[in-house]
CSV table of C-alpha atoms and ligand atoms in Angstrom, one decimal:
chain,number,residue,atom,x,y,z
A,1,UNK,CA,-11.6,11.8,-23.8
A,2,UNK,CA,-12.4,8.1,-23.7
A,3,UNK,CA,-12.0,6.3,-20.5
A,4,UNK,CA,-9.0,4.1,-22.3
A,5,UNK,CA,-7.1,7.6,-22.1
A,6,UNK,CA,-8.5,8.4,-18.4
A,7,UNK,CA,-5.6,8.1,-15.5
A,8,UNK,CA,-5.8,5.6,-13.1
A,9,UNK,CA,-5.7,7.5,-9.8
A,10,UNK,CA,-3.5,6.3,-6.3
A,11,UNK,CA,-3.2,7.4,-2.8
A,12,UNK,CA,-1.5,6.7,0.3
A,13,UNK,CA,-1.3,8.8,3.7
A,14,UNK,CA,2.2,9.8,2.2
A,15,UNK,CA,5.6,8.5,0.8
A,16,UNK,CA,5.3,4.3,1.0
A,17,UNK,CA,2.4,3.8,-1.5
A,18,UNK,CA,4.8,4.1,-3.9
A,19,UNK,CA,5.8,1.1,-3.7
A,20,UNK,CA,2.1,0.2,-5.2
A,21,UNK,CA,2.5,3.2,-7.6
A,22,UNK,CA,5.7,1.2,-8.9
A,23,UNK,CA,4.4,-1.8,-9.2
A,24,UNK,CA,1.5,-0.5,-11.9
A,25,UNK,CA,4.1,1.5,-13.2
A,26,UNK,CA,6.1,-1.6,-14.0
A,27,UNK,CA,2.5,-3.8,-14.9
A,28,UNK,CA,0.7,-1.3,-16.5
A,29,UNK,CA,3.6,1.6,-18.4
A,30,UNK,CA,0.9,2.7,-20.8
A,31,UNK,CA,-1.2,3.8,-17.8
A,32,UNK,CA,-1.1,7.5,-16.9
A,33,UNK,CA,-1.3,7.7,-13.3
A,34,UNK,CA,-1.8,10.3,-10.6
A,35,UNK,CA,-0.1,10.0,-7.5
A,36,UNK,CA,-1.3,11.4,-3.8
A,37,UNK,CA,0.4,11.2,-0.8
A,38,UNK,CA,-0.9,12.8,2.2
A,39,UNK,CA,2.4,14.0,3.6
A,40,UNK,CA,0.7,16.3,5.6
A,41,UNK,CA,-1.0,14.3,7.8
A,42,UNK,CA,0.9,11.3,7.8
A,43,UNK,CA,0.6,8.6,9.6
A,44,UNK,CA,-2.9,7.1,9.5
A,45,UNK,CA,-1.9,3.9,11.1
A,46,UNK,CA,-2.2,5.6,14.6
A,47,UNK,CA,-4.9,7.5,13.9
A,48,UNK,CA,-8.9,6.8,14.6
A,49,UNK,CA,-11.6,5.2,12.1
A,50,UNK,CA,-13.3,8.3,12.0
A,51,UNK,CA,-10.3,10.8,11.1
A,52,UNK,CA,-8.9,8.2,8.8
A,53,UNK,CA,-12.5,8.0,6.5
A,54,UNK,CA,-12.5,11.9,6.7
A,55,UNK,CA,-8.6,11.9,5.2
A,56,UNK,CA,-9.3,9.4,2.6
A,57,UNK,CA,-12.3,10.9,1.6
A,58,UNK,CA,-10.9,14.0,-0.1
A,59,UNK,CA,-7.7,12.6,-1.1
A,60,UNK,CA,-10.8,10.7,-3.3
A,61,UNK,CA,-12.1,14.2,-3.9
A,62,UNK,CA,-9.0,15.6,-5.0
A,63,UNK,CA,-8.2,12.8,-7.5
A,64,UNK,CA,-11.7,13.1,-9.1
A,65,UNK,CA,-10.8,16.6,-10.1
A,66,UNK,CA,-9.5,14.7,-13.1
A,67,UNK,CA,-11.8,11.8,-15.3
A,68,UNK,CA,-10.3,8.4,-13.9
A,69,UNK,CA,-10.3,4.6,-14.8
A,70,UNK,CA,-9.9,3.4,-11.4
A,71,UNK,CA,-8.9,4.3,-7.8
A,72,UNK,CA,-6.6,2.4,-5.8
A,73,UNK,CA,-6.2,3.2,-2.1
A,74,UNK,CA,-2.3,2.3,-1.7
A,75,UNK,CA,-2.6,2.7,2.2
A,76,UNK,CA,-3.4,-0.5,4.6
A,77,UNK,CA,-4.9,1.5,6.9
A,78,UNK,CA,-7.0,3.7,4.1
A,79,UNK,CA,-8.5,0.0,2.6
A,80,UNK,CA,-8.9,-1.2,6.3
A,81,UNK,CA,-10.9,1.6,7.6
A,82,UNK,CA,-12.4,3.8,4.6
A,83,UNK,CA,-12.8,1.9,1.8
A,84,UNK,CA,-16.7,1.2,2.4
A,85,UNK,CA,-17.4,4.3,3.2
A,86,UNK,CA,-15.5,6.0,0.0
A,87,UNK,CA,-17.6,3.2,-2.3
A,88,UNK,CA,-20.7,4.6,-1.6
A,89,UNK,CA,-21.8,7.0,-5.0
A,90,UNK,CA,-18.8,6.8,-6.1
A,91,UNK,CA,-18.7,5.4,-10.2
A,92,UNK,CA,-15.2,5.4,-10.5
A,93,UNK,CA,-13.9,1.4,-9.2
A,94,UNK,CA,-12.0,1.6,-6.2
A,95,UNK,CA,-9.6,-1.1,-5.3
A,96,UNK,CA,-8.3,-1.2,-1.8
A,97,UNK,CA,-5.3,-3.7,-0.9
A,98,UNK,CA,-6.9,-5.6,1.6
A,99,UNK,CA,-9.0,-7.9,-0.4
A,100,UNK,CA,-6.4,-9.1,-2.5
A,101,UNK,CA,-3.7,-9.6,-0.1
A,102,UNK,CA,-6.2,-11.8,1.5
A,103,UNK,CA,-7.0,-14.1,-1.6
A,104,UNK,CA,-3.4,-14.1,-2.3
A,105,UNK,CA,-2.8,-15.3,1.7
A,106,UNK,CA,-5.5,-18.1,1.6
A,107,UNK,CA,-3.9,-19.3,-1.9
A,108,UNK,CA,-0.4,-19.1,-0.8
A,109,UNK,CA,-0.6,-21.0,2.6
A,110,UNK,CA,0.0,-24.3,2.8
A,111,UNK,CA,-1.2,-25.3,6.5
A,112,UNK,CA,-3.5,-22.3,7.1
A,113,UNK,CA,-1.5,-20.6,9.6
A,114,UNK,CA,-1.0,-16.8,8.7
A,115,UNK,CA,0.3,-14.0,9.9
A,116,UNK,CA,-0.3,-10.4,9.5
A,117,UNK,CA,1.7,-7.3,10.3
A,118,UNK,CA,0.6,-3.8,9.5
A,119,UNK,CA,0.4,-0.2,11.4
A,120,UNK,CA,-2.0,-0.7,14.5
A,121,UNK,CA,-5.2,1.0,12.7
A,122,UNK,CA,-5.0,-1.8,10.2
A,123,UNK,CA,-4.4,-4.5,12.6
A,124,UNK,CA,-7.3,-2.9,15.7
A,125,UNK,CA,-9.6,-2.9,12.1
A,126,UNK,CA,-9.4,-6.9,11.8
A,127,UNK,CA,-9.8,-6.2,8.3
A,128,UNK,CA,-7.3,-9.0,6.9
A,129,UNK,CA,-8.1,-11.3,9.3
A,130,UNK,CA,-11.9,-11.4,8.3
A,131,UNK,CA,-11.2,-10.9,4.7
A,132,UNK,CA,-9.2,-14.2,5.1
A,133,UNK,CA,-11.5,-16.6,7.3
A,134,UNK,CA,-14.3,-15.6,4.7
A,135,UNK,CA,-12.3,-17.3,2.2
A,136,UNK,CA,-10.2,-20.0,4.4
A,137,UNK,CA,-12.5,-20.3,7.4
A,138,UNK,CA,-10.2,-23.2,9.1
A,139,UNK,CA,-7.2,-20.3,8.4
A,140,UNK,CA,-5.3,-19.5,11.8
A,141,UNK,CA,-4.8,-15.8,11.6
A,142,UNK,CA,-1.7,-14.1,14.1
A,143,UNK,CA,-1.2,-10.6,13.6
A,144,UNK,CA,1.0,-7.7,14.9
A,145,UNK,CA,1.7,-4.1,14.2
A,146,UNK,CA,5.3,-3.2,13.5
A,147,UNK,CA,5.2,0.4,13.7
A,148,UNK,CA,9.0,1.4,13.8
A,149,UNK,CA,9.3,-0.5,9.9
A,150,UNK,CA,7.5,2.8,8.9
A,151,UNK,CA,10.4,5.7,10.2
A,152,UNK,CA,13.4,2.5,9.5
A,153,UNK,CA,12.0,2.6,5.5
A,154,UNK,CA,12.2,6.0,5.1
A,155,UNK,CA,15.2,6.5,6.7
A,156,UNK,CA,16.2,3.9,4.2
A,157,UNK,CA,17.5,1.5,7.1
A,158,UNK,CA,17.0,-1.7,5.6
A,159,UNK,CA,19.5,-3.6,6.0
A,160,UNK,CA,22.1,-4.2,9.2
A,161,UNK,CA,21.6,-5.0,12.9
A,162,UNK,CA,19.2,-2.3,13.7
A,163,UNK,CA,15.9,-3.1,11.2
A,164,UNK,CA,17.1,-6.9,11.9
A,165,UNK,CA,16.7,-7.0,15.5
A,166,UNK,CA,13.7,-4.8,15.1
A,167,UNK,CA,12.5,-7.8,12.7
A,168,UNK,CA,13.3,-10.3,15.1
A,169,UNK,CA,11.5,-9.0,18.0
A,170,UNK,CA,8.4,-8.1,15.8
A,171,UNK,CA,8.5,-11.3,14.0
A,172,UNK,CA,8.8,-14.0,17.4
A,173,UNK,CA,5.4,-14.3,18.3
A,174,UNK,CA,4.7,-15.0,14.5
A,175,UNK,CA,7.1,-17.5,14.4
A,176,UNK,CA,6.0,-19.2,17.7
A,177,UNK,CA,2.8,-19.8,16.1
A,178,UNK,CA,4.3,-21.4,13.1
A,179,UNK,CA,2.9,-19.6,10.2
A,180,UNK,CA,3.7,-20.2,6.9
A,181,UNK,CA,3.0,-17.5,5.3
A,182,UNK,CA,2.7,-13.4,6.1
A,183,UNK,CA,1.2,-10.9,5.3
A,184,UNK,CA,2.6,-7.7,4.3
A,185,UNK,CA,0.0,-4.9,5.2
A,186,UNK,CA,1.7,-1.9,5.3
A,187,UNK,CA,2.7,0.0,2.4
A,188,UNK,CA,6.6,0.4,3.7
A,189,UNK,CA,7.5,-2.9,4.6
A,190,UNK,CA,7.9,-4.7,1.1
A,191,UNK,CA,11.2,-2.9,1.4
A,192,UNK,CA,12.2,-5.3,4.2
A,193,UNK,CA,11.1,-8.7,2.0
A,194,UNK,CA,15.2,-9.3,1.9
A,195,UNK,CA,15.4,-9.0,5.7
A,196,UNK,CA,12.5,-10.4,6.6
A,197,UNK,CA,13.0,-13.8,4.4
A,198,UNK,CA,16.1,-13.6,6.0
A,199,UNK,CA,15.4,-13.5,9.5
A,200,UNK,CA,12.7,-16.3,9.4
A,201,UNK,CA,15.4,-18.9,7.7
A,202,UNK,CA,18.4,-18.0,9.3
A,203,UNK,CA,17.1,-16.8,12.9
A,204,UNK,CA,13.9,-19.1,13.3
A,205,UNK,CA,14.8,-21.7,10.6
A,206,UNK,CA,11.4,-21.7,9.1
A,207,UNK,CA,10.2,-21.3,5.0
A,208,UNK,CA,7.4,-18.3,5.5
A,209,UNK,CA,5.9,-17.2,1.9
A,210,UNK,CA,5.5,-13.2,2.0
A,211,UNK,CA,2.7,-12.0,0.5
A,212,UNK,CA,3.1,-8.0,-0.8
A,213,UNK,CA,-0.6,-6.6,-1.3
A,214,UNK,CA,1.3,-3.9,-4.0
A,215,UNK,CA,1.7,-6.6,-6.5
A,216,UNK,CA,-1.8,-8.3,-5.3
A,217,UNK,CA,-4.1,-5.1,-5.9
A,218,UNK,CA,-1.8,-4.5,-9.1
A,219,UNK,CA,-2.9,-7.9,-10.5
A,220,UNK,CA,-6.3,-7.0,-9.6
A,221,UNK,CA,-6.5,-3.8,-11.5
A,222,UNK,CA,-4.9,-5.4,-14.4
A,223,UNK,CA,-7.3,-7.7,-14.8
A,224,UNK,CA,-10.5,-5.2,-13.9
A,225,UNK,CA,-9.1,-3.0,-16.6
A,226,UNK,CA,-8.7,-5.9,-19.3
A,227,UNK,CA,-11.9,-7.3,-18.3
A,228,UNK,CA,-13.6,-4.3,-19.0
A,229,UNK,CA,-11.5,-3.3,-22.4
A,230,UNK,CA,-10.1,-0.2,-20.3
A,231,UNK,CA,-6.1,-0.7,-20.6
A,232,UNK,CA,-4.2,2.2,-22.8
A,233,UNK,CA,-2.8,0.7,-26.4
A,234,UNK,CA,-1.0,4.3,-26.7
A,235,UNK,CA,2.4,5.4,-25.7
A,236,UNK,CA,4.0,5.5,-22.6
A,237,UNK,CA,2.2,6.6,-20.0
A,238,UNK,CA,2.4,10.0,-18.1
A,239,UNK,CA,3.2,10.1,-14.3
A,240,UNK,CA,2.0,13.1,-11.8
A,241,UNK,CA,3.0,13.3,-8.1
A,242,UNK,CA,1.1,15.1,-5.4
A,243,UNK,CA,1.7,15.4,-1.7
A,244,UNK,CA,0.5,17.6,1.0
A,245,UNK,CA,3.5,18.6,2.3
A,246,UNK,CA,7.1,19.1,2.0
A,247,UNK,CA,7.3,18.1,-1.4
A,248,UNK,CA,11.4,18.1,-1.1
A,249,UNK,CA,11.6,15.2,1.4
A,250,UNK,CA,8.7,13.0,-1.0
A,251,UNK,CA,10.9,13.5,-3.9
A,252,UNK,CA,14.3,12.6,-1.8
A,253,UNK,CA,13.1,9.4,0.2
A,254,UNK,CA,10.2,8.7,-2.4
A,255,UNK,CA,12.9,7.6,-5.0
A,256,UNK,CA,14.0,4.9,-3.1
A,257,UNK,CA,9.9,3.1,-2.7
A,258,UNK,CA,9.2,4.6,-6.4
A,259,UNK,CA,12.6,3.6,-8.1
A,260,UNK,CA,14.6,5.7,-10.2
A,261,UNK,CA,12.2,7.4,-12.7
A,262,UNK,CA,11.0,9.7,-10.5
A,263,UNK,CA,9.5,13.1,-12.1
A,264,UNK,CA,8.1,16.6,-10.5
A,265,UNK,CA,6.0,16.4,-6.8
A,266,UNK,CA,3.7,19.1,-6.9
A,267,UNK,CA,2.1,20.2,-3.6
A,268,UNK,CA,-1.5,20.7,-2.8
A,269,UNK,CA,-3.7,22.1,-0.4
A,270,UNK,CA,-6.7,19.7,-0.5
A,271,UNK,CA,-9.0,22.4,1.5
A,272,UNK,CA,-9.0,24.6,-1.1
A,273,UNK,CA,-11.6,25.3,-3.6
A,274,UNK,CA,-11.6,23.6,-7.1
A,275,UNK,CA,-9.8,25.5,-9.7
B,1,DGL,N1,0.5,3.9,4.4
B,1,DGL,C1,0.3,3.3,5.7
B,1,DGL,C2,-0.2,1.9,5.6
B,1,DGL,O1,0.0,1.2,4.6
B,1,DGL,C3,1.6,3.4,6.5
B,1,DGL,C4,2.1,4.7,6.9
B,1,DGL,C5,1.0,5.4,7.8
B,1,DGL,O2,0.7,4.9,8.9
B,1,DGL,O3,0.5,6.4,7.4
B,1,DGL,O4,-0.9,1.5,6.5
């Protein structure tokens, strides 16, 4: 098999990394991708460097079963904590979504004042706020962690007076500051751009540019895979979900993050031995 053929391999600690699985789905339809979600031991964003690297790691292990073009870690809190750890020895590229959310922020703002939400691991890390001043060091970085977006998105309550005034109180002390443009690091909360464009104009009268890293690592990976004459010139291409756990639930509350072209979830144990 020649690596044009080879999948392109995706996880997240569960269900919202398909909004990143979507987006190169919609870039990239000739691609065959495998999808992992860690539904078992979901979520990462409250959980410690250590146990986060250990999770990612053989979610990595389990996607290598199969020759692959490229890894992308869907999950904030997987790029933020584990992705230098899962580089090393490993020959496959591995795109995380913090890097290019960053070089999208520092392009996007116009006065250098940026915010950042994410789950608290990703925001503790300080990943997006160092991957930005290395590129904007004059940038102005506020960020916060907005855990209850995460059980709101998959409860698909994204619109009304409950994720709004969630929003609101989340979003002050980001407004307060003035930013101009945010950050979206969390896999879940590109499902709130409506609302949260919203809530900015309407509640704090302000013009905020949102930056969504699914699209940002997609436009990466597109042009890693052109650069190095990797993309699929065949049919369309073949999509395979994993999870850990409940595979039910993933299919049910997944369609609404993947869209409607949503095929057979498969679950795995990831302790067991290779086939
Ligand atoms: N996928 C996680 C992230 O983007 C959100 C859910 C979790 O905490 O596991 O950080």
């Amino acid at each position: 098999m020649s690596l044009r053929d080879a999948a392109i391999g995706i996880f997240d600690s569960g269900i919202g990394g398909l909004t990143v699985a979507r987006e190169v789905a919609r870039r990239l339809p000739n691609e065959h991708l495998i999808y992992l979600g860690d539904t078992a031991r979901l979520p990462y964003g409250s959980k410690s460097p250590v146990t986060v690297s250990r999770y990612a790691a053989t979610c990595v292990d389990f996607l290598r079963r199969e020759p692959l073009k490229a890894i992308v870690i869907a999950c904030n809190t997987a790029s933020a904590l584990a992705l230098a750890d899962l580089e090393h020895d490993l020959e496959v590229p591995l795109l995380g979504v913090i890097a290019p959310g960053a070089r999208a922020a520092a392009r996007t703002s116009r006065g250098g004042v940026i915010g950042v939400i994410g789950q608290e691991g990703t925001v503790r890390s300080g990943s997006y706020p160092r991957a930005i001043e290395s590129i904007l060091p004059s940038a102005k970085i506020v960020s916060h962690d907005c855990p209850l977006l995460v059980p709101l998105a998959e409860e698909g309550w994204l619109t009304g007076e409950v994720p709004r005034l969630t929003l609101r109180r989340y979003l002050e002390p980001l407004a307060c500051a003035k930013i101009d443009t945010l950050v979206l690091g969390c896999t879940h909360y590109p499902l709130f751009k409506t609302l949260i464009n919203d809530v900015f104009t309407k509640d704090y009268g302000m013009d905020v540019r949102l930056v969504d890293s699914a699209e940002e690592v997609t436009a990466e990976l597109c042009d890693l895979l052109t650069r190095r004459g990797r993309l699929n010139g065949g049919g369309p291409g073949r999509r395979r979900f994993f999870c850990t756990d409940a595979p039910e639930r993933f299919a049910v509350v997944g369609r609404r993050f993947f869209g409607d072209e949503f095929t057979e979830v498969r679950q795995v144990d990831l302790n067991a031995s290779r086939p």
